Coordinates of C-alpha atoms (C1' of nucleotides) in Angstrom, one line a residue:
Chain A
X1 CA 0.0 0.0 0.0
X2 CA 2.5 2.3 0.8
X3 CA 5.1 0.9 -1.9
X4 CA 2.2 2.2 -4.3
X5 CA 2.1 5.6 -2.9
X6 CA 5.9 5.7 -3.1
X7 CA 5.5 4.4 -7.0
X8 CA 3.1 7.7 -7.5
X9 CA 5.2 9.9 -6.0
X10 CA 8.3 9.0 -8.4
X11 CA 6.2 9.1 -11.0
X12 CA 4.9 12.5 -9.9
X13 CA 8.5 13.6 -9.4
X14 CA 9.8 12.3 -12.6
X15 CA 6.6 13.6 -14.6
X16 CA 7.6 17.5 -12.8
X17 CA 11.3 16.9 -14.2
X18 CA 9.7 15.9 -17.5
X19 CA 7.9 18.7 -18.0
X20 CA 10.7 21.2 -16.9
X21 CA 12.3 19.6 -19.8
X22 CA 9.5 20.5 -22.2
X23 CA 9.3 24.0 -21.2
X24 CA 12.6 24.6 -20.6
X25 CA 14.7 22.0 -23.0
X26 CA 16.8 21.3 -20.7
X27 CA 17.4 19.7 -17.2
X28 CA 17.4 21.2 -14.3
X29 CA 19.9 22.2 -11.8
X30 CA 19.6 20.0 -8.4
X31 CA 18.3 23.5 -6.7
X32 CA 15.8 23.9 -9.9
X33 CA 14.5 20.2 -9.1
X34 CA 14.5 21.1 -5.2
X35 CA 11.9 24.0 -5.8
X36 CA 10.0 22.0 -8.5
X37 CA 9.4 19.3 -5.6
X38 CA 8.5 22.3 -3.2
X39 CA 12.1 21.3 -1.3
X40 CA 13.5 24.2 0.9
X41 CA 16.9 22.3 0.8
X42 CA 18.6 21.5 -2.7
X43 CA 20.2 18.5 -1.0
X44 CA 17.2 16.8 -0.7
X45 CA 16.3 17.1 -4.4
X46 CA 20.1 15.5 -4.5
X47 CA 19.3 12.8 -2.8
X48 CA 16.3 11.8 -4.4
X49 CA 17.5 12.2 -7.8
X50 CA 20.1 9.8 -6.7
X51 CA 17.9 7.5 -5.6
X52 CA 15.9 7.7 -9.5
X53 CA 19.4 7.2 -10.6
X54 CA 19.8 3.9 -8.8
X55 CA 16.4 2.7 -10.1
X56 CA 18.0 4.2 -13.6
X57 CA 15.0 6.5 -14.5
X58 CA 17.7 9.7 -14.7
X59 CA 20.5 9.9 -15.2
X60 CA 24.0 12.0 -15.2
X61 CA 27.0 13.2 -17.0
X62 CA 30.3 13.7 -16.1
X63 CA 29.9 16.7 -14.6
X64 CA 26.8 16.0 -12.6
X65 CA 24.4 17.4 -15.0
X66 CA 21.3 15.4 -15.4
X67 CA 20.5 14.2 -18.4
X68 CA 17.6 13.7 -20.7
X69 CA 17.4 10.0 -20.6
X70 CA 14.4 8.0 -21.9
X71 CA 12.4 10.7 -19.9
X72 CA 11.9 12.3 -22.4
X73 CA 12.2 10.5 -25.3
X74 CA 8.6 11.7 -26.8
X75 CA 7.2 8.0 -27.8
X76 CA 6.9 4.4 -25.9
X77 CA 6.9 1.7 -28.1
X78 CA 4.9 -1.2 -27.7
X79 CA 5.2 -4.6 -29.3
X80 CA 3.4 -5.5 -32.5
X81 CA -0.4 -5.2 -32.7
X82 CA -1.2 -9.0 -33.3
X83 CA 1.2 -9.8 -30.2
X84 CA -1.3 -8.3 -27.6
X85 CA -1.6 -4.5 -26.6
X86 CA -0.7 -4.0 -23.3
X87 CA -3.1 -2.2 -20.9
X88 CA -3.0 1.1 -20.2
X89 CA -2.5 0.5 -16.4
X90 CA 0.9 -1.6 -16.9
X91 CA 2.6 1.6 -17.7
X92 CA 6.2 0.8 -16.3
X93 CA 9.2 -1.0 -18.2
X94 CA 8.6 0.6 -21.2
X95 CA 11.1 1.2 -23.8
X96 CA 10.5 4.8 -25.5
X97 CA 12.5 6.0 -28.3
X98 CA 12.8 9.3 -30.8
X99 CA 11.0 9.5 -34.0
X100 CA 13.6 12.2 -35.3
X101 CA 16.9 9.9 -33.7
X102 CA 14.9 6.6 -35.1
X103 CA 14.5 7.6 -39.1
X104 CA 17.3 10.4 -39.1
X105 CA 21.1 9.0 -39.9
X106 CA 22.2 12.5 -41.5
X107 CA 20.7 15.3 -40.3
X108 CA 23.1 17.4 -42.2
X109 CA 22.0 16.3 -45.4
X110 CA 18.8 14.9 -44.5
X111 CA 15.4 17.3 -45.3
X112 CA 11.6 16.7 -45.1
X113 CA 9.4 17.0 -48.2
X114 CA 5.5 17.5 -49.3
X115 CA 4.3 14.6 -51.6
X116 CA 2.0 15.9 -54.6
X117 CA 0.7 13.8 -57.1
X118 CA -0.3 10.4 -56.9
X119 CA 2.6 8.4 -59.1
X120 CA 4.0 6.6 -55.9
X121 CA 0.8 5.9 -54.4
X122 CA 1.3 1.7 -54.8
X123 CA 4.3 2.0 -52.8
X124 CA 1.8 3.6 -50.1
X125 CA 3.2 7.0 -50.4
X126 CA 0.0 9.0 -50.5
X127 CA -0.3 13.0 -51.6
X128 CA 0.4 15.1 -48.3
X129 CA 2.7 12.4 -47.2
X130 CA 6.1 13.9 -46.4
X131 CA 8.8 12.0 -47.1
X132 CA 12.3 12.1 -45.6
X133 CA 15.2 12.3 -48.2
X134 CA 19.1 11.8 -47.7
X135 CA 20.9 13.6 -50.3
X136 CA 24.2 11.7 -49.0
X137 CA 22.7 8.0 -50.2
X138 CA 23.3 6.2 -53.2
X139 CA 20.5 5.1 -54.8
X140 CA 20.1 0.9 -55.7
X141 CA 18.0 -0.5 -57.7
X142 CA 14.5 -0.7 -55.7
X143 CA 15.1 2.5 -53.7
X144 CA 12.7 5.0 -54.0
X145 CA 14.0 8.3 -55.0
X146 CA 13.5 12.0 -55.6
X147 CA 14.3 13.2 -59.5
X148 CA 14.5 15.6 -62.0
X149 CA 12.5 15.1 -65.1
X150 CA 11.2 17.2 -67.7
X151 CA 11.9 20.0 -65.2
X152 CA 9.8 18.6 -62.5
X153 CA 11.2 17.0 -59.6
X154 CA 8.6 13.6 -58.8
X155 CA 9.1 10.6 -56.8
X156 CA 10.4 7.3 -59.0
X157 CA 11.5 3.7 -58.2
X158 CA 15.2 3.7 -58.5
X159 CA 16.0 0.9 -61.5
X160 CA 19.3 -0.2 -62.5
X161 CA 20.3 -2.8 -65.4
X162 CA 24.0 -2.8 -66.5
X163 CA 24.6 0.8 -67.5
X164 CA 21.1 1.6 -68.3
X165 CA 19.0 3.9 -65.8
X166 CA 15.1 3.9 -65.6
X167 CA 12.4 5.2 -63.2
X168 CA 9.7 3.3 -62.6
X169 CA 6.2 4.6 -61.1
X170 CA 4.3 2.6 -58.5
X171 CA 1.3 3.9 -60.0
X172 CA 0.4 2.1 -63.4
X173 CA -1.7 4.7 -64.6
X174 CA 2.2 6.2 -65.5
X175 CA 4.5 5.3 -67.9
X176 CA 8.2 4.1 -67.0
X177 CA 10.8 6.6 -67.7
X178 CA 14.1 6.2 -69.8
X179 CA 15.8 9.3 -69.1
X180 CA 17.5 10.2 -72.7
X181 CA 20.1 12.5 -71.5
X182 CA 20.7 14.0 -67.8
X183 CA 19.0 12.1 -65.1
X184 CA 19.3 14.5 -61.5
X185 CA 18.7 12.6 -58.5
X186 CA 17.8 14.8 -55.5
X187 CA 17.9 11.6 -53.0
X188 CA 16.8 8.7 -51.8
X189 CA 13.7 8.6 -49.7
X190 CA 14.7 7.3 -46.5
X191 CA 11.5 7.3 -44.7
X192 CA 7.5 8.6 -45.6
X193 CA 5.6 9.9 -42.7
X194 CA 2.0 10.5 -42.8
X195 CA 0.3 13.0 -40.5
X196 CA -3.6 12.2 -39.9
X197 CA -4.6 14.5 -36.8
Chain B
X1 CA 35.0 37.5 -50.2
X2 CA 35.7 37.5 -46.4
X3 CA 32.1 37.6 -46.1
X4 CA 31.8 34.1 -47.5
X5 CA 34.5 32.8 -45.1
X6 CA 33.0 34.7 -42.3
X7 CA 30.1 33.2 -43.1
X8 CA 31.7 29.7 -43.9
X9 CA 33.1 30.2 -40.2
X10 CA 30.1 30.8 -38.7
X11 CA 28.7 27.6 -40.0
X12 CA 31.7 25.7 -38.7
X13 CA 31.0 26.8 -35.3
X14 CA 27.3 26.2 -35.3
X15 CA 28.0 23.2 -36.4
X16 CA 30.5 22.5 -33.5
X17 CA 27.8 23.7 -31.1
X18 CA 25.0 21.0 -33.0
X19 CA 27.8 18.1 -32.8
X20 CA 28.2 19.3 -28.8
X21 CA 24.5 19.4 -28.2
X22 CA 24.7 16.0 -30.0
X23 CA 27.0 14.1 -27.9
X24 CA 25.7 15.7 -24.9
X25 CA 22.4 15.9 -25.4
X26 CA 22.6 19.5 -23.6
X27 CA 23.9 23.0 -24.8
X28 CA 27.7 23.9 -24.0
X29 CA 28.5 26.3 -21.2
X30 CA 30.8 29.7 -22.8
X31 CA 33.7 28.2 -21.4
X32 CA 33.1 24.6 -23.0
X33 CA 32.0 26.1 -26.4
X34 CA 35.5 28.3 -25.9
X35 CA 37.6 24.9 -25.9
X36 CA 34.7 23.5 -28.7
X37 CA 36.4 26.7 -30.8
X38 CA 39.5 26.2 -29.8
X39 CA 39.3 29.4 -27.8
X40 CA 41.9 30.2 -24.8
X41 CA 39.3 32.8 -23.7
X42 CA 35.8 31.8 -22.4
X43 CA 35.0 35.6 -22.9
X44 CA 36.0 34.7 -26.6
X45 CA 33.3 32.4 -26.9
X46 CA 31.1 34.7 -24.9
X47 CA 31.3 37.2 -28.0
X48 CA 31.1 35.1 -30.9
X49 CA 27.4 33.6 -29.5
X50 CA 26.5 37.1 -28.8
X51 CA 27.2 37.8 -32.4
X52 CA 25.5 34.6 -33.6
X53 CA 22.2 35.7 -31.0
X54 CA 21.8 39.0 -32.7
X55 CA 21.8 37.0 -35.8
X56 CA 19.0 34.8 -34.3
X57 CA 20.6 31.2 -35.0
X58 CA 21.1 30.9 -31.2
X59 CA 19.2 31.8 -28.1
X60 CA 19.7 31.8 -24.6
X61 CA 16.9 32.1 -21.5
X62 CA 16.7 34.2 -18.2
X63 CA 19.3 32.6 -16.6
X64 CA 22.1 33.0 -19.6
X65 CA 21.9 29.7 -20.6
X66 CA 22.3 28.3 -24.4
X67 CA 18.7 26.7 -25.8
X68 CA 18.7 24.6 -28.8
X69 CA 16.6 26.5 -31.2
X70 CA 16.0 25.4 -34.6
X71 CA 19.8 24.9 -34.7
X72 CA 19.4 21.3 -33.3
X73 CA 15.6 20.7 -35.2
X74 CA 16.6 17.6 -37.0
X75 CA 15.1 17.8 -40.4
X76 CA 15.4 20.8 -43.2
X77 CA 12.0 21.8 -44.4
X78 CA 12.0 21.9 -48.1
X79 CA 8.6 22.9 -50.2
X80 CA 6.4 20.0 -52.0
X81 CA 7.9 18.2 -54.5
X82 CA 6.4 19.9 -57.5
X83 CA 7.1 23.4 -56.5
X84 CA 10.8 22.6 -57.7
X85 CA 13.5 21.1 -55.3
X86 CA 16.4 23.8 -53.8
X87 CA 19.9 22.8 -55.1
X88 CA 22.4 21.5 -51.8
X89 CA 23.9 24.9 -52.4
X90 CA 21.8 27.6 -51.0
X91 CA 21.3 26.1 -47.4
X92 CA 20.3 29.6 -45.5
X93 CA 17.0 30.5 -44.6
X94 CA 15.8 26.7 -44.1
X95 CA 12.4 26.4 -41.8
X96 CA 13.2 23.8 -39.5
X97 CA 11.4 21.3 -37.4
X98 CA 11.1 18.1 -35.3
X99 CA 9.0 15.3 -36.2
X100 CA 8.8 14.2 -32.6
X101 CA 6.9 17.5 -32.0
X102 CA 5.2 17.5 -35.5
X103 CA 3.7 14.3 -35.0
X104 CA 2.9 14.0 -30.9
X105 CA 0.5 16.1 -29.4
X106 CA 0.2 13.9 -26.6
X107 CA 3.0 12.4 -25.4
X108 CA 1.7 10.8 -22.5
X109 CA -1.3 9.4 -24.2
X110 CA 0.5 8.6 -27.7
X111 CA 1.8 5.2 -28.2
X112 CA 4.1 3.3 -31.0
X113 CA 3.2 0.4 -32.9
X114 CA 4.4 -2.3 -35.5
X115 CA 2.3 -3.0 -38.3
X116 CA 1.3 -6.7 -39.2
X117 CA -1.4 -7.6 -41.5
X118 CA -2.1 -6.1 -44.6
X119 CA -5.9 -5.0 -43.6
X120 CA -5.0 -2.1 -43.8
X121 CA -2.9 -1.6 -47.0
X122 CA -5.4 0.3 -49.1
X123 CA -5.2 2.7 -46.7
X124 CA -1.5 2.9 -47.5
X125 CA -0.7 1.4 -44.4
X126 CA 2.1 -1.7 -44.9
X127 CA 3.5 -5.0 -42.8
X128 CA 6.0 -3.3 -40.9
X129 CA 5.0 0.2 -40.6
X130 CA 4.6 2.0 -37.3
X131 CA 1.4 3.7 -36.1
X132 CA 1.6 6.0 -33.8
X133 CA -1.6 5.4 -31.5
X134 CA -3.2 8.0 -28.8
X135 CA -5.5 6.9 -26.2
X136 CA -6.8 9.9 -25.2
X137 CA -8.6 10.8 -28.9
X138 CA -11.9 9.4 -29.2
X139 CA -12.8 8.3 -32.5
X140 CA -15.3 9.7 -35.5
X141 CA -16.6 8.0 -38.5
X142 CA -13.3 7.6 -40.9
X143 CA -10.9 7.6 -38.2
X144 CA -8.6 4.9 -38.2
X145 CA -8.1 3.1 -34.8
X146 CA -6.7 -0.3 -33.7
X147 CA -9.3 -2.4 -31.8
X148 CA -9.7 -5.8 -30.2
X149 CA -11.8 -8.1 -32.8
X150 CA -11.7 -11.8 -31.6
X151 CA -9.0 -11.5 -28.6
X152 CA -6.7 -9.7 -31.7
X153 CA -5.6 -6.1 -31.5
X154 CA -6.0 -4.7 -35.4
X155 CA -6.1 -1.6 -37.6
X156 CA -9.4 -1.0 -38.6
X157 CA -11.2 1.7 -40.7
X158 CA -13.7 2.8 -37.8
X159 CA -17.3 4.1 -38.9
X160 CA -20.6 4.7 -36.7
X161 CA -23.9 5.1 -38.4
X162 CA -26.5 5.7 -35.7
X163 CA -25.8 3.8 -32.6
X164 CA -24.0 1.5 -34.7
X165 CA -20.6 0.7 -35.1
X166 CA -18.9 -1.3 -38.2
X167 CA -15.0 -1.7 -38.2
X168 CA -14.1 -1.2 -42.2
X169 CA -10.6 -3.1 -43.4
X170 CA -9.0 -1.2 -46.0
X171 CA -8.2 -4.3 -48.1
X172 CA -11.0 -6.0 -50.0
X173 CA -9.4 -9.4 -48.8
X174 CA -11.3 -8.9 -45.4
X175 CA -14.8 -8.3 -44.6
X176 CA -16.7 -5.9 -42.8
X177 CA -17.1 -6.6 -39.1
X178 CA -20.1 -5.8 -37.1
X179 CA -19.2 -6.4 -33.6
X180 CA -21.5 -8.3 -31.5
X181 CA -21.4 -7.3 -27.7
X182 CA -18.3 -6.1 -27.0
X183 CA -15.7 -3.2 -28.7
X184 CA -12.6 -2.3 -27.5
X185 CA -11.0 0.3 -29.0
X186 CA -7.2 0.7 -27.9
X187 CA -6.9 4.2 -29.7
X188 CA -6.7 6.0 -32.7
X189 CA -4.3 6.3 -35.2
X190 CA -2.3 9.8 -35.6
X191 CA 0.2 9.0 -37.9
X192 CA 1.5 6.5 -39.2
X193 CA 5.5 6.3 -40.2
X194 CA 8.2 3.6 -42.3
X195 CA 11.0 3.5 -42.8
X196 CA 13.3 2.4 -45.4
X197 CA 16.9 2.6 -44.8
Chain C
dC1 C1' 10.5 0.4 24.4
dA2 C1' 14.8 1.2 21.8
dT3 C1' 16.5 1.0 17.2
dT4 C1' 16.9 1.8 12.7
dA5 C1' 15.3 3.8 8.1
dT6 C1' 13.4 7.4 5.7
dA7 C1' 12.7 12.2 4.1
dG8 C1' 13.9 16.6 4.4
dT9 C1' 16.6 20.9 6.4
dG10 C1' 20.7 23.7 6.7
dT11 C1' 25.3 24.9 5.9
dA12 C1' 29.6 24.7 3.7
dC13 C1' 33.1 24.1 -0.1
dG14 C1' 35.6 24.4 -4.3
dA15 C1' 34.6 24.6 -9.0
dA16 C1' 32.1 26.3 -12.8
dC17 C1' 28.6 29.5 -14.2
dG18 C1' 27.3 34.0 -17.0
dT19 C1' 28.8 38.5 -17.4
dT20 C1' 31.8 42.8 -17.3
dT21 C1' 35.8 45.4 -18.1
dA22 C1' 40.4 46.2 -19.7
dC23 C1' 43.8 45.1 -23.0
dT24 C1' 46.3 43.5 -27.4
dA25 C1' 46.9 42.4 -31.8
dT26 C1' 45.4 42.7 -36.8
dG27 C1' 43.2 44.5 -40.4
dT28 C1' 40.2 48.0 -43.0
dC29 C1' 39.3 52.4 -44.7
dA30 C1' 39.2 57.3 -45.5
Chain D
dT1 C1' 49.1 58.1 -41.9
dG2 C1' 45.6 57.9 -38.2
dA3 C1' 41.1 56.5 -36.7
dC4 C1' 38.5 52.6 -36.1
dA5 C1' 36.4 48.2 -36.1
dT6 C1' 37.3 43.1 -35.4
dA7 C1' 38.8 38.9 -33.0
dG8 C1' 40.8 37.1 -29.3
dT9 C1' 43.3 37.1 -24.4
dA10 C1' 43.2 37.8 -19.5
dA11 C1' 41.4 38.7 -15.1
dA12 C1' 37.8 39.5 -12.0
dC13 C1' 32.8 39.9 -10.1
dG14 C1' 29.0 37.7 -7.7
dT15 C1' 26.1 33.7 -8.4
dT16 C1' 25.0 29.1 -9.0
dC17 C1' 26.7 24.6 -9.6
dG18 C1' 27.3 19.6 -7.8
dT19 C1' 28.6 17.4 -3.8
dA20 C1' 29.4 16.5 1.2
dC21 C1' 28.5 16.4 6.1
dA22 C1' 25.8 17.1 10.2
dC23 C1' 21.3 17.4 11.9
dT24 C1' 16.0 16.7 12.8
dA25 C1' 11.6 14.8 12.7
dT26 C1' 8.6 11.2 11.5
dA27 C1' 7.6 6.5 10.6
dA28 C1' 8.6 1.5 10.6
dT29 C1' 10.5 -2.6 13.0
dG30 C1' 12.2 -5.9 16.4

DNA sequence: CATTATAGTGTACGAACGTTTACTATGTCA
DNA sequence: TGACATAGTAAACGTTCGTACACTATAATG
């Protein structure tokens, strides 16, 4: 009974240091977490976030600093939807992860683009999709990619026979493309992203 | 001609800051981001991200200390496809954002979920894709939600006509299930996301 | 009952913090 | 040439940092 109470009031704590992270975008000092708990004394705001360190729910650089751990990573996963969805009352040991850290392997030369037109629509990339496109990746054949034809920049299948270059719509209303001359390829789509609320 | 290099330097250093922010997950302090230069002089450092403030590409808040602003946003914003695709060249000026915060309005409430099945696939929704699913929106006619048909959690199309209540597939495969007694609907789908590479 | 844990207060310490001021080179420009 | 801006060094300020130690009050335990 009271082991539960504890549970509630860590997760009270940890949701307070959470949400100083979303305001603020970063952690807070030990006297910042010390006021956010409604401490008087920093040290005891030391000593608890040590304790949430031992149960590894925070954690620390070298320099003491705390760190955004999976706190606040902004998604928990769950399994697969045939395997069973968990309740929502089992709410502990989950994993949580980043969308942006998950799909993005170059954020240099990575960028985020609107979908028009519906010629990739049997690969399930759907008009107001955005798709995420790494300039620094060689496209294979099967890749879907970003290029330049007639002028227009559309989304193709990447296809590659010997020295021979085609693009290939998943959409069969459209025509495959043999690119006479100059064939510009923006990138490869890495990822698509749909957005429905 | 110095401008270019002044400018070229300036990117160097923001991009120090990024790579910083990257490892550490937190902003530099003035004297960190003086050795990050290769500064002697903390004061150094001090200056140059006064210079780079007024210029807007880095912020700080009430207490001095650095925020990541769009600087650390993972992914470049380019325009829809059609509307012509920037060359790698002119890199200023790019919107930036976070998909994380794009996609997640409720981060407590929003879950993450593998895709299997294909009941879904007209819908543009594939094997292997992951929904991201939020507990706290209740569901209208068109919405697309995973619920518990037959002791299985799956993606359904979900419609209400009346005081009825029909789960849709997207894939003519499947049929259209009216539920008996019970319907449990684990949440409804906000976005869904794959990834490729 | 005495004992031991727990949760928080208060104080102290050296180091690091953001910020200011003074100073030195090195160009630039009229 | 002289005036001036730029880029960096150096030292100093009061404040806050992370951490440590001593202490108190309350609750749990044998």
């Amino acid at each position: 009974m009271q082991l539960l109470m504890l549970k509630g009031d860590i997760k009270d704590r940890i949701e307070k240091i959470r949400k100083f992270y979303l305001r603020n975008k970063r952690m807070p000092s030990y006297s910042e977490a010390a006021s956010l708990f409604g401490f008087r004394s920093k040290n005891a705001a030391y000593k608890l976030i040590g304790k949430l360190k031992d149960l590894g729910l925070v954690s620390s650089d070298e320099k003491g600093k705390l760190l955004p751990g999976d706190l606040n990573n902004p998604v928990k996963l769950l399994g697969s939807i045939s395997a069973g969805f968990p309740s929502p009352a089992e709410e502990e040991l989950q994993d949580t992860m980043s969308l942006d850290e998950y799909l993005i392997n170059n954020p240099t030369s990575t960028y985020l683009l609107k979908v028009e037109g519906d010629s990739m629509i049997d690969a399930g990339i759907h008009p107001g999709d955005l798709v995420l496109v790494d300039k620094s990746v060689v496209p294979k054949t099967g890749d879907i990619v970003i290029a330049q034809v007639d002028d227009e920049w559309t989304l193709k299948y990447f296809e590659k026979k010997g020295r021979a270059v085609y693009l290939r719509p998943a959409n069969k209303k459209y025509p495959l493309i043999k690119p006479k001359q100059e064939l510009i390829i923006g990138g490869v789509v890495i990822a698509n992203v749909r957005k429905y609320k």
